[in-house]
Structure formats: structure tokens, C-alpha cells
Short mmCIF file of C-alpha atoms in Angstrom, two decimals:
data_model
loop_
_atom_site.label_atom_id
_atom_site.label_comp_id
_atom_site.label_asym_id
_atom_site.label_seq_id
_atom_site.Cartn_x
_atom_site.Cartn_y
_atom_site.Cartn_z
CA MET A 109 8.35 16.47 5.72
CA ALA A 110 6.95 17.61 9.04
CA SER A 111 7.96 20.71 10.87
CA GLU A 112 9.72 18.64 13.51
CA LYS A 113 13.20 19.25 12.20
CA LYS A 114 14.73 20.25 15.48
CA GLY A 115 17.74 18.22 16.28
CA ILE A 116 18.17 16.62 12.86
CA SER A 117 21.65 17.99 12.28
CA GLY A 118 22.80 16.37 15.47
CA TYR A 119 21.78 12.97 14.15
CA ILE A 120 23.26 13.12 10.67
CA TYR A 121 26.77 12.34 11.81
CA ALA A 122 25.56 9.44 13.93
CA ILE A 123 23.38 8.05 11.15
CA MET A 124 26.17 8.11 8.61
CA VAL A 125 28.47 6.40 11.03
CA ALA A 126 25.83 3.78 11.73
CA LEU A 127 25.23 3.19 8.04
CA LEU A 128 28.94 2.77 7.52
CA LEU A 129 29.02 0.14 10.23
CA ILE A 130 25.86 -1.51 8.91
CA GLY A 131 27.38 -1.74 5.46
CA VAL A 132 30.38 -3.52 6.92
CA ALA A 133 28.12 -5.74 9.00
CA VAL A 134 26.00 -6.76 6.02
CA GLY A 135 29.03 -8.16 4.33
CA PHE A 136 29.99 -9.89 7.54
CA VAL A 137 26.56 -11.42 8.03
CA ALA A 138 26.23 -12.50 4.42
CA GLY A 139 29.64 -14.05 4.54
CA ARG A 140 28.58 -16.23 7.45
CA GLY A 141 25.40 -17.38 5.70
CA ALA A 142 23.08 -15.61 8.11
CA ALA A 143 19.68 -14.21 7.11
CA PRO A 144 19.97 -11.92 4.06
CA THR A 145 19.49 -8.24 4.75
CA PRO A 146 18.60 -5.29 2.53
CA VAL A 147 21.43 -3.66 0.64
CA ILE A 148 22.87 -0.52 2.18
CA LYS A 149 24.77 1.70 -0.24
CA THR A 150 28.04 2.64 1.41
CA THR A 151 30.15 3.94 -1.40
CA THR A 152 29.41 7.62 -0.71
CA ILE A 153 30.08 7.47 3.04
CA THR A 154 33.52 8.62 4.04
CA VAL A 155 33.09 9.36 7.74
CA THR A 156 35.75 7.88 9.96
CA ALA A 157 34.52 6.74 13.35
CA THR A 158 34.84 3.92 15.80
CA ALA A 159 31.31 3.34 17.05
CA ALA A 160 27.62 4.05 16.46
CA PRO A 161 25.65 5.77 19.20
CA VAL A 162 24.74 3.32 21.91
CA GLY A 163 21.65 3.67 24.03
CA LEU A 164 19.06 1.07 23.10
CA THR A 165 18.97 -2.05 25.21
CA GLY A 166 16.59 -4.94 25.66
CA GLU A 167 13.31 -5.24 23.76
CA VAL A 168 12.30 -2.20 21.69
CA LYS A 169 8.59 -2.33 20.90
CA ILE A 170 6.89 -1.10 17.75
CA GLY A 171 3.11 -1.06 17.60
CA ALA A 172 1.67 -2.85 14.56
CA LEU A 173 -1.98 -1.95 13.95
CA LEU A 174 -3.09 -4.38 11.25
CA PRO A 175 -6.48 -5.15 9.64
CA LEU A 176 -6.41 -8.86 10.48
CA THR A 177 -10.20 -8.93 10.23
CA GLY A 178 -12.72 -6.77 8.40
CA VAL A 179 -12.71 -5.67 4.78
CA LEU A 180 -8.92 -5.56 4.43
CA SER A 181 -8.22 -8.87 6.13
CA THR A 182 -6.41 -10.25 3.07
CA PHE A 183 -3.98 -7.35 3.36
CA GLY A 184 -3.65 -7.78 7.11
CA ALA A 185 -2.66 -11.43 6.87
CA GLN A 186 0.14 -10.57 4.45
CA PHE A 187 1.28 -7.58 6.52
CA ARG A 188 1.58 -9.79 9.60
CA GLU A 189 3.80 -12.32 7.80
CA SER A 190 6.01 -9.55 6.37
CA LEU A 191 6.56 -8.14 9.85
CA LEU A 192 7.36 -11.52 11.35
CA LEU A 193 9.89 -12.22 8.60
CA ALA A 194 11.52 -8.82 9.06
CA GLU A 195 11.52 -9.13 12.85
CA LYS A 196 13.50 -12.37 12.74
CA GLU A 197 15.97 -11.00 10.19
CA ILE A 198 16.47 -7.75 12.08
CA ASN A 199 17.11 -9.52 15.36
CA ASP A 200 19.53 -11.96 13.69
CA TYR A 201 21.31 -8.96 12.26
CA LEU A 202 21.44 -7.07 15.57
CA ASN A 203 22.80 -10.17 17.23
CA ALA A 204 25.44 -10.62 14.52
CA ILE A 205 26.78 -7.09 14.97
CA GLY A 206 26.67 -7.25 18.76
CA ARG A 207 23.89 -4.80 19.48
CA PRO A 208 22.30 -5.05 22.96
CA TRP A 209 18.73 -4.45 21.74
CA ARG A 210 16.11 -6.44 19.85
CA ILE A 211 13.02 -5.32 17.99
CA LYS A 212 9.52 -6.54 18.85
CA PHE A 213 6.41 -5.81 16.79
CA VAL A 214 3.36 -5.79 19.05
CA ILE A 215 0.57 -6.77 16.66
CA GLU A 216 -3.04 -5.69 17.22
CA ASP A 217 -6.10 -6.28 15.04
CA THR A 218 -7.90 -3.09 14.00
CA ALA A 219 -10.76 -4.97 12.28
CA THR A 220 -10.31 -2.37 9.48
CA ASP A 221 -12.27 -0.03 11.75
CA PRO A 222 -11.05 3.56 12.31
CA LYS A 223 -12.32 3.78 15.90
CA THR A 224 -10.76 0.43 16.84
CA HIS A 225 -7.50 1.56 15.21
CA LEU A 226 -7.43 4.69 17.39
CA ASP A 227 -8.41 2.78 20.53
CA LYS A 228 -5.62 0.23 20.02
CA LEU A 229 -3.08 2.95 19.23
CA GLN A 230 -3.97 4.84 22.41
CA ALA A 231 -3.78 1.66 24.47
CA LEU A 232 -0.33 0.82 23.10
CA HIS A 233 0.81 4.40 23.66
CA GLY A 234 -0.41 4.11 27.22
CA ALA A 235 1.86 1.09 27.54
CA GLY A 236 4.83 3.15 26.40
CA ILE A 237 4.90 2.52 22.64
CA LYS A 238 5.56 5.62 20.54
CA ILE A 239 6.36 4.25 17.07
CA PHE A 240 3.78 2.44 14.92
CA VAL A 241 3.20 0.61 11.68
CA GLY A 242 -0.45 1.19 10.90
CA GLY A 243 -3.13 3.13 9.09
CA ALA A 244 -3.67 0.39 6.53
CA SER A 245 -6.73 2.23 5.30
CA SER A 246 -6.85 5.99 4.93
CA ALA A 247 -9.93 6.14 7.15
CA GLU A 248 -7.99 4.43 9.95
CA LEU A 249 -5.01 6.72 9.53
CA ARG A 250 -7.14 9.84 9.47
CA GLU A 251 -8.95 8.83 12.66
CA SER A 252 -5.62 8.54 14.52
CA LEU A 253 -3.74 11.42 12.93
CA GLY A 254 -4.75 14.09 15.46
CA TYR A 255 -3.68 11.93 18.40
CA VAL A 256 -0.41 10.96 16.69
CA THR A 257 0.49 14.57 15.95
CA ALA A 258 -0.54 15.93 19.34
CA ASN A 259 1.58 13.35 21.15
CA LYS A 260 4.57 13.56 18.79
CA LEU A 261 4.29 9.90 17.81
CA LEU A 262 5.48 8.34 14.57
CA ILE A 263 3.26 6.16 12.39
CA ILE A 264 4.15 4.71 8.98
CA SER A 265 1.46 3.36 6.69
CA PRO A 266 2.16 0.81 3.95
CA SER A 267 -1.13 1.32 2.14
CA SER A 268 -2.98 4.55 2.97
CA THR A 269 -3.30 6.43 -0.32
CA SER A 270 -5.84 9.23 0.16
CA PRO A 271 -4.54 12.54 -1.26
CA ALA A 272 -6.40 14.29 1.59
CA LEU A 273 -3.77 12.90 3.98
CA ALA A 274 -0.80 14.28 2.07
CA LEU A 275 0.08 16.52 4.99
CA LYS A 276 3.16 17.80 6.76
CA ASP A 277 2.81 15.72 9.90
CA THR A 278 4.52 12.81 11.66
CA ALA A 279 2.77 10.19 9.53
CA LEU A 280 4.75 8.72 6.65
CA ARG A 281 3.39 6.60 3.82
CA PHE A 282 5.59 4.14 1.98
CA THR A 283 3.11 4.00 -0.92
CA PRO A 284 2.26 6.66 -3.49
CA ASN A 285 -0.98 8.53 -2.87
CA ASP A 286 -4.01 8.35 -5.13
CA VAL A 287 -3.13 11.31 -7.27
CA TYR A 288 -0.86 8.78 -8.95
CA GLN A 289 -3.24 5.82 -8.79
CA GLY A 290 -6.18 7.87 -10.10
CA LYS A 291 -4.14 8.79 -13.14
CA ALA A 292 -3.12 5.17 -13.63
CA ILE A 293 -6.69 3.87 -13.45
CA ALA A 294 -8.02 6.50 -15.85
CA ASP A 295 -5.20 5.88 -18.31
CA VAL A 296 -5.82 2.12 -18.21
CA LEU A 297 -9.57 2.59 -18.71
CA TRP A 298 -8.92 4.84 -21.66
CA GLN A 299 -6.39 2.49 -23.23
CA ARG A 300 -8.92 -0.34 -22.86
CA GLY A 301 -11.32 1.63 -25.05
CA VAL A 302 -13.72 2.86 -22.36
CA ARG A 303 -15.18 6.25 -23.23
CA TRP A 304 -18.13 6.33 -20.84
CA VAL A 305 -17.48 5.26 -17.28
CA ALA A 306 -19.94 4.60 -14.47
CA PRO A 307 -18.22 4.95 -11.06
CA VAL A 308 -19.42 3.12 -7.96
CA TRP A 309 -17.34 3.79 -4.88
CA ARG A 310 -16.90 3.42 -1.16
CA GLY A 311 -17.95 6.66 0.54
CA ASP A 312 -14.98 7.33 2.80
CA THR A 313 -11.75 9.32 2.76
CA TRP A 314 -10.00 6.83 0.53
CA GLY A 315 -12.88 6.09 -1.86
CA ASP A 316 -13.87 9.73 -2.34
CA GLY A 317 -10.30 10.76 -3.07
CA LEU A 318 -9.51 7.96 -5.50
CA LYS A 319 -12.77 8.46 -7.36
CA GLU A 320 -12.14 12.22 -7.59
CA TYR A 321 -8.65 11.91 -9.03
CA THR A 322 -9.60 9.07 -11.39
CA ILE A 323 -12.52 11.00 -12.83
CA LYS A 324 -10.46 14.18 -13.04
CA ARG A 325 -7.87 12.39 -15.16
CA PHE A 326 -10.50 10.61 -17.26
CA LEU A 327 -12.13 13.93 -18.11
CA GLU A 328 -8.74 15.37 -19.06
CA LEU A 329 -8.25 12.51 -21.51
CA CYS A 330 -11.78 12.92 -22.78
CA GLY A 331 -11.39 16.65 -23.32
CA ALA A 332 -8.11 16.27 -25.14
CA SER A 333 -9.46 13.56 -27.44
CA LYS A 334 -12.52 15.42 -28.81
CA GLU A 335 -14.25 12.03 -28.88
CA SER A 336 -17.74 11.25 -27.64
CA CYS A 337 -16.98 10.44 -24.00
CA GLY A 338 -17.70 11.35 -20.42
CA VAL A 339 -18.62 10.23 -16.93
CA LEU A 340 -22.00 8.62 -16.24
CA GLU A 341 -24.04 9.02 -13.06
CA GLY A 342 -22.16 7.56 -10.11
CA ILE A 343 -23.13 5.60 -7.01
CA ARG A 344 -21.53 6.41 -3.63
CA TYR A 345 -22.27 3.76 -1.00
CA ASP A 346 -21.98 3.50 2.77
CA PRO A 347 -18.63 1.91 3.78
CA ALA A 348 -20.55 -0.21 6.31
CA ALA A 349 -22.82 -1.68 3.62
CA LYS A 350 -23.00 -5.48 3.46
CA GLU A 351 -25.64 -5.92 0.78
CA PHE A 352 -25.79 -4.21 -2.61
CA SER A 353 -29.00 -5.17 -4.39
CA ALA A 354 -30.19 -1.54 -4.63
CA GLU A 355 -26.81 -0.32 -5.91
CA ALA A 356 -26.66 -3.13 -8.48
CA ALA A 357 -30.13 -2.35 -9.77
CA LYS A 358 -29.27 1.33 -10.16
CA LEU A 359 -25.93 0.55 -11.79
CA ASN A 360 -27.69 -1.76 -14.23
CA ALA A 361 -30.06 1.02 -15.28
CA ILE A 362 -27.16 3.43 -15.83
CA VAL A 363 -25.07 0.96 -17.81
CA ARG A 364 -27.99 -0.42 -19.82
CA ASP A 365 -28.94 3.08 -21.02
CA ALA A 366 -25.33 3.96 -21.83
CA VAL A 367 -24.80 0.76 -23.79
CA ALA A 368 -27.94 1.51 -25.81
CA LYS A 369 -26.52 4.94 -26.71
CA TYR A 370 -22.80 4.28 -27.13
CA GLY A 371 -22.29 0.52 -27.49
CA LYS A 372 -21.02 -1.95 -24.92
CA ASP A 373 -17.40 -1.65 -26.07
CA LYS A 374 -17.40 2.04 -25.08
CA VAL A 375 -18.87 1.65 -21.58
CA GLY A 376 -17.11 0.55 -18.40
CA VAL A 377 -17.68 0.30 -14.66
CA LEU A 378 -15.19 1.75 -12.18
CA ALA A 379 -15.57 -0.11 -8.86
CA ILE A 380 -13.64 1.48 -5.98
CA GLY A 381 -13.98 -0.55 -2.80
CA PHE A 382 -12.42 -3.03 -0.42
CA GLU A 383 -13.47 -6.65 0.08
CA GLU A 384 -17.14 -5.62 0.17
CA THR A 385 -16.83 -5.26 -3.61
CA ALA A 386 -17.30 -9.03 -3.78
CA ALA A 387 -20.86 -8.55 -2.48
CA LEU A 388 -21.44 -5.86 -5.10
CA VAL A 389 -20.24 -8.23 -7.82
CA LEU A 390 -22.52 -10.96 -6.50
CA ALA A 391 -25.50 -8.61 -6.73
CA ALA A 392 -24.43 -7.40 -10.18
CA LYS A 393 -24.61 -10.96 -11.54
CA ALA A 394 -28.40 -10.64 -11.55
CA TYR A 395 -28.13 -8.18 -14.46
CA PRO A 396 -26.69 -9.50 -17.75
CA ALA A 397 -25.90 -5.99 -19.01
CA LEU A 398 -23.37 -5.52 -16.21
CA SER A 399 -21.36 -8.54 -17.32
CA GLU A 400 -21.13 -7.32 -20.93
CA VAL A 401 -18.95 -4.28 -20.18
CA VAL A 402 -15.44 -4.09 -18.77
CA TRP A 403 -14.90 -3.38 -15.06
CA GLN A 404 -11.95 -1.68 -13.45
CA GLY A 405 -10.91 -2.10 -9.83
CA SER A 406 -8.18 -0.59 -7.66
CA ASP A 407 -5.68 -1.41 -4.93
CA GLY A 408 -8.63 -2.07 -2.61
CA THR A 409 -9.53 -5.22 -4.54
CA ALA A 410 -6.14 -6.35 -5.86
CA GLY A 411 -5.29 -9.79 -4.56
CA ILE A 412 -8.33 -10.21 -2.30
CA SER A 413 -9.26 -13.82 -1.61
CA GLN A 414 -13.01 -13.23 -2.12
CA PHE A 415 -12.49 -12.73 -5.85
CA LEU A 416 -11.17 -16.29 -6.14
CA ASP A 417 -14.48 -17.76 -5.00
CA PRO A 418 -16.02 -19.38 -8.11
CA SER A 419 -19.31 -17.56 -7.47
CA ILE A 420 -17.45 -14.25 -7.86
CA ALA A 421 -14.51 -15.19 -10.07
CA ASP A 422 -16.54 -16.06 -13.16
CA PHE A 423 -17.88 -12.49 -13.26
CA VAL A 424 -14.56 -10.69 -12.70
CA VAL A 425 -12.94 -12.91 -15.33
CA LYS A 426 -15.69 -12.22 -17.87
CA THR A 427 -15.55 -8.46 -17.27
CA LYS A 428 -11.73 -8.46 -17.35
CA MET A 429 -11.56 -6.56 -14.09
CA TYR A 430 -8.05 -5.17 -13.70
CA ASN A 431 -6.97 -3.97 -10.27
CA THR A 432 -4.13 -1.49 -9.81
CA MET A 433 -1.60 -2.10 -7.05
CA ALA A 434 1.54 -0.06 -6.36
CA SER A 435 4.39 -2.05 -7.84
CA PRO A 436 7.20 -3.08 -5.51
CA GLY A 437 9.61 -2.60 -8.39
CA VAL A 438 12.74 -4.61 -9.00
CA SER A 439 14.84 -5.69 -6.03
CA PRO A 440 17.12 -8.61 -5.17
CA HIS A 441 15.13 -8.96 -1.93
CA ALA A 442 11.68 -9.18 -3.49
CA ASP A 443 11.91 -12.91 -4.22
CA LYS A 444 12.62 -13.68 -0.57
CA VAL A 445 9.51 -11.85 0.65
CA ARG A 446 7.33 -13.28 -2.10
CA ASP A 447 8.48 -16.86 -1.46
CA TYR A 448 8.01 -16.51 2.31
CA ILE A 449 4.46 -15.17 2.11
CA LYS A 450 3.50 -17.65 -0.58
CA GLN A 451 4.79 -20.48 1.60
CA LYS A 452 2.91 -19.14 4.64
CA LEU A 453 -0.37 -18.10 3.03
CA GLY A 454 -0.48 -19.83 -0.35
CA MET A 455 -0.81 -16.57 -2.26
CA ASP A 456 1.41 -14.08 -4.02
CA PRO A 457 1.88 -10.94 -1.91
CA ILE A 458 0.46 -7.60 -2.97
CA GLY A 459 2.84 -4.66 -3.34
CA TYR A 460 1.95 -3.31 0.09
CA ALA A 461 3.33 -6.45 1.77
CA TYR A 462 6.80 -5.54 0.46
CA PHE A 463 6.32 -2.02 1.81
CA VAL A 464 5.61 -3.41 5.29
CA TYR A 465 8.87 -5.36 5.19
CA ASP A 466 10.75 -2.20 4.25
CA ILE A 467 9.03 -0.15 6.95
CA ALA A 468 10.23 -2.66 9.53
CA TRP A 469 13.81 -2.64 8.30
CA THR A 470 14.14 1.11 7.89
CA LEU A 471 12.67 1.72 11.34
CA ALA A 472 15.23 -0.67 12.80
CA LEU A 473 18.09 0.99 10.96
CA ALA A 474 16.94 4.45 12.04
CA LEU A 475 16.55 3.35 15.66
CA ASP A 476 20.01 1.84 15.62
CA ALA A 477 21.40 5.01 14.10
CA VAL A 478 19.93 7.46 16.62
CA GLY A 479 20.48 5.11 19.54
CA LYS A 480 17.35 6.00 21.49
CA TYR A 481 13.60 5.36 21.46
CA ASP A 482 12.58 8.80 20.24
CA PRO A 483 9.90 8.94 17.50
CA ILE A 484 10.87 12.41 16.32
CA ALA A 485 14.55 11.51 16.17
CA VAL A 486 13.67 8.39 14.17
CA TYR A 487 11.39 10.43 11.92
CA ASN A 488 14.19 12.87 11.21
CA ALA A 489 16.67 10.06 10.59
CA LEU A 490 14.54 8.14 8.11
CA PRO A 491 15.17 10.29 5.00
CA LEU A 492 18.90 9.73 5.29
CA VAL A 493 18.42 6.03 5.99
CA LEU A 494 16.20 5.73 2.90
CA LYS A 495 18.80 7.46 0.78
CA HIS A 496 21.18 4.58 1.45
CA TYR A 497 18.64 1.74 1.49
CA ILE A 498 17.39 -0.67 -1.15
CA GLY A 499 14.81 -3.05 0.24
CA ALA A 500 12.23 -5.52 -0.98
CA SER A 501 10.38 -2.76 -2.82
CA GLY A 502 13.49 -1.27 -4.32
CA TYR A 503 14.58 2.32 -3.78
CA ILE A 504 12.26 4.46 -1.64
CA GLU A 505 12.01 8.21 -1.97
CA LEU A 506 9.47 10.30 -0.05
CA ASP A 507 8.06 13.61 -1.22
CA GLU A 508 7.66 16.78 0.84
CA ASN A 509 4.60 15.30 2.59
CA GLY A 510 6.27 12.01 3.46
CA ASP A 511 4.52 10.00 0.73
CA ARG A 512 6.33 7.68 -1.66
CA SER A 513 7.07 9.54 -4.86
CA VAL A 514 7.76 6.69 -7.31
CA ALA A 515 4.54 5.43 -8.87
CA ASP A 516 4.33 2.40 -11.13
CA PHE A 517 1.37 0.06 -10.75
CA ASP A 518 0.95 -3.66 -11.33
CA LEU A 519 -2.33 -4.70 -12.94
CA TRP A 520 -3.76 -7.63 -11.01
CA VAL A 521 -6.39 -9.85 -12.63
CA VAL A 522 -8.15 -13.11 -11.75
CA THR A 523 -7.62 -15.92 -14.25
CA PRO A 524 -8.70 -19.59 -14.49
CA LYS A 525 -6.06 -22.22 -13.80
CA ASP A 526 -6.40 -25.99 -13.47
CA GLY A 527 -10.10 -25.89 -12.66
CA THR A 528 -9.79 -23.10 -10.12
CA TYR A 529 -8.94 -19.39 -10.09
CA VAL A 530 -5.73 -17.54 -9.26
CA TRP A 531 -4.46 -14.00 -9.24
CA LYS A 532 -1.81 -13.01 -11.74
CA ILE A 533 -0.17 -9.74 -12.79
CA ALA A 534 -1.28 -8.96 -16.34
CA GLY A 535 0.84 -5.89 -16.90
CA LEU A 536 2.69 -2.88 -15.53
CA TYR A 537 1.45 0.70 -15.74
CA LYS A 538 4.44 3.02 -15.96
CA GLY A 539 3.71 6.29 -14.23
CA LEU A 540 6.48 8.18 -15.97
CA THR A 541 5.14 7.52 -19.47
CA GLY A 542 1.49 6.70 -18.79
CA THR A 543 1.82 3.49 -20.78
CA VAL A 544 1.06 -0.15 -20.01
CA GLU A 545 3.46 -3.00 -20.60
CA TRP A 546 1.26 -6.07 -21.02
CA TYR A 547 2.70 -9.43 -20.03
CA SER A 548 2.04 -12.57 -22.03
#
């Protein structure tokens, strides 16, 4: 966690008291049939008190910097719905327990652009907002990190995964970083029989990091196996690229030569990108050799709507392109979030959408516990709140850098259904054992 520990001891008592009261209130709210709320464990709390700290009144604003447009727009749409669901539930809950404050998420579109993300954050800060949900991409988070730290703000990302941002600062990440995902992708590639992999990746903080840790793990597996295996020449592309004919032609040459040497069942393509990967796939369709080997994607392409377009879907189905996505785990609250987003958007939510819901709730609980709009106080309160919280993504534990430390991954894949295409989860990669449980 960050060095800003000053004052934490003064909040612990208040937080535990607040959690005790919240636990009582949850039962009260549920008993009246109000909106369901996350479970708060109360069995270990023995503090006797009569009231939580009081200080918040009126509308408490949280900045929400979301990629509603750009190459993570599928994510952004789901994040927005998760926040709106949580906002209503939180305010129903605050009303039920008689609190004089309400939460308001002020949503801004970052266009998945780092500079726009920083500009919007600064504008909201200028308007008095000090706590944010944002940094959907690692490039966006990195662009704003200096300003956040210098101004003692708090930002929580549901989906930034770059290992380069595993820092002791005032940014938290409710998703595991790509040290975990890189291992998962390499293990899945290996278990699928790939022994020679050709990486093509987005050249930014996120893409470089995920490619590095995936290849590192793949080479570890290769070295331990003593088999004929290795990493083929890779292709790093400009994150602003819109057209990929040159990259597809080069990738075809690499794969075609490897297939001639090792056989098509031993060769695979690792595609690390966001929604622009659909354009890469479209260009790759011009080369039959690229459709005869398996492809592997990542969280950047899991659940994206572009892959359901028939002009793209036939290729990703044929190449059995699995896409890793941090698993939300098992929780009694997961069904509620999934059903809500599916009803609103007509799609199953990705794991990160559950994380957004939990960010909203834990921020609200921490704010209520400390009783004031102080980002550092909330930051210091969050570990204790998380210790007693089970949300839509299950139990949340952060490591010493404020990143989620539990790392299982769902394997998302496009599949035909009733004359169209849909996303489904084909299996679960278990980080603890490095194995895949395949679903029927």
C-alpha cells in the first residue's frame, strides 16, 4: 500500500463501528425487501458503540472516467451500467439507515485516450472531486498517475493490469496485474499444444507488459519441457493503428514458414490488443495460413462486440481464439449484476464489470466509515472494509501495491448459436494450480 498511512489508526475504531452498524442495517434492509446489498461479515467485530462518525451530508461526488467510446467502448458501456446499479442500491441503503448523504457518480467519457482521461480528471478535480473510478486502460492510468499522486487523490481501476503500474501510490486496482494473466495465457497456449508462438501486440504500457510476461512464462515452459519449441518473430504495432494489412502480411510470412517447419498443430498466434484486433483479424482473413493455426487473445478482446460481427466471428471461431478475463469468482451477488447488465445491454458482463460494482460499494462503505470526503482517509480505510466485504466478485484482497491478489481467469470464446454468434465462457484457468477446467 502507499506511504500515506498517517492517521489510519484513528480510523480503525470508526470503521469497525461503522461495519458493525452496516451489518445490522443489511439485515434490516433485506428484511424489508429493499435492494440487496453485498454481504458484510460481522462475526469478528465486537466493538460496542452507539454511532458511526457523522460528517457527510448532501451529494458526495465520485468521478467516473469511463471509455464510453474508443477501443474499449464495450467495456465502458458495461462499467456505466454497473455504476448506475450500484449508485441506486447505495443510495437506497443510505436512506434505509438514515444517513444524511447520497453518492453521485459523475460519469465522463475518456474515449480510451490517455490525454483525454487526464484532462477530464483535472477538470473534475477543479470542480472539487477528489475520488475517482477510472484508468480503464493502463495507458490512461499511467498518464494520470503523476497528477493523482501529487494532489493526494484516490483513483481505483477495475481493469488496468500492466505490471509496470504495480507501485506504492494512491491508485488501487481491483483486478490482478498481468504477471498473473501472462502466466495464464502461456499455460493455456501450452496446454492447447502450441510450441511455437508468434506474438502480435499493441505497443503501449499494457500491451508491452502483457506480452513480456506471457513470453517469459512460455519460455519457462519450453525450457522445462526439452521439446522443440520457442517464440517466433513478433510484431509490435502502433496503438493508434486503424488498418493492419502490412502487419497481416508479415504475420502470414512468419506463420507460414513456421508451419512448414513444425506443423500447423504446433504453431499459434498470440494477439494482444483492444477492439482494434477486429481490424487485424479482418486483414488476416486474406491469408489462409493464418486461419489454420490457433489464436489466443487476452482480456483486451474478451467480450468485445466487434468479434460477434459475422465478418470477424467466422475467423475467431475457426481459430478457436480464447480470451482470458479475470474471473469474478463465486458470489451470491454476481447473478444480480449479470442479469442487470444483460437486461440493459443484451450481453453477459465481463469480469471487470463486477469489479466496478464492487469499487462503488466499497468506496461508499469507506466514506461512510470515515465520515468525511478525504481521499487519503478513504484509501487507508479500504483494506479494513475489504476484509469484511464480499461483493459481486467475491472476496477481494489487495497485495502490497494495491493490486488484486487472487487470480483465476475465465476463458471467453465466440461460438455460433441460432444462426448468429455469441460469447460464452469455455473454461476456467485456475491460477493456484495452473490448470484449466473446461466446461461442456
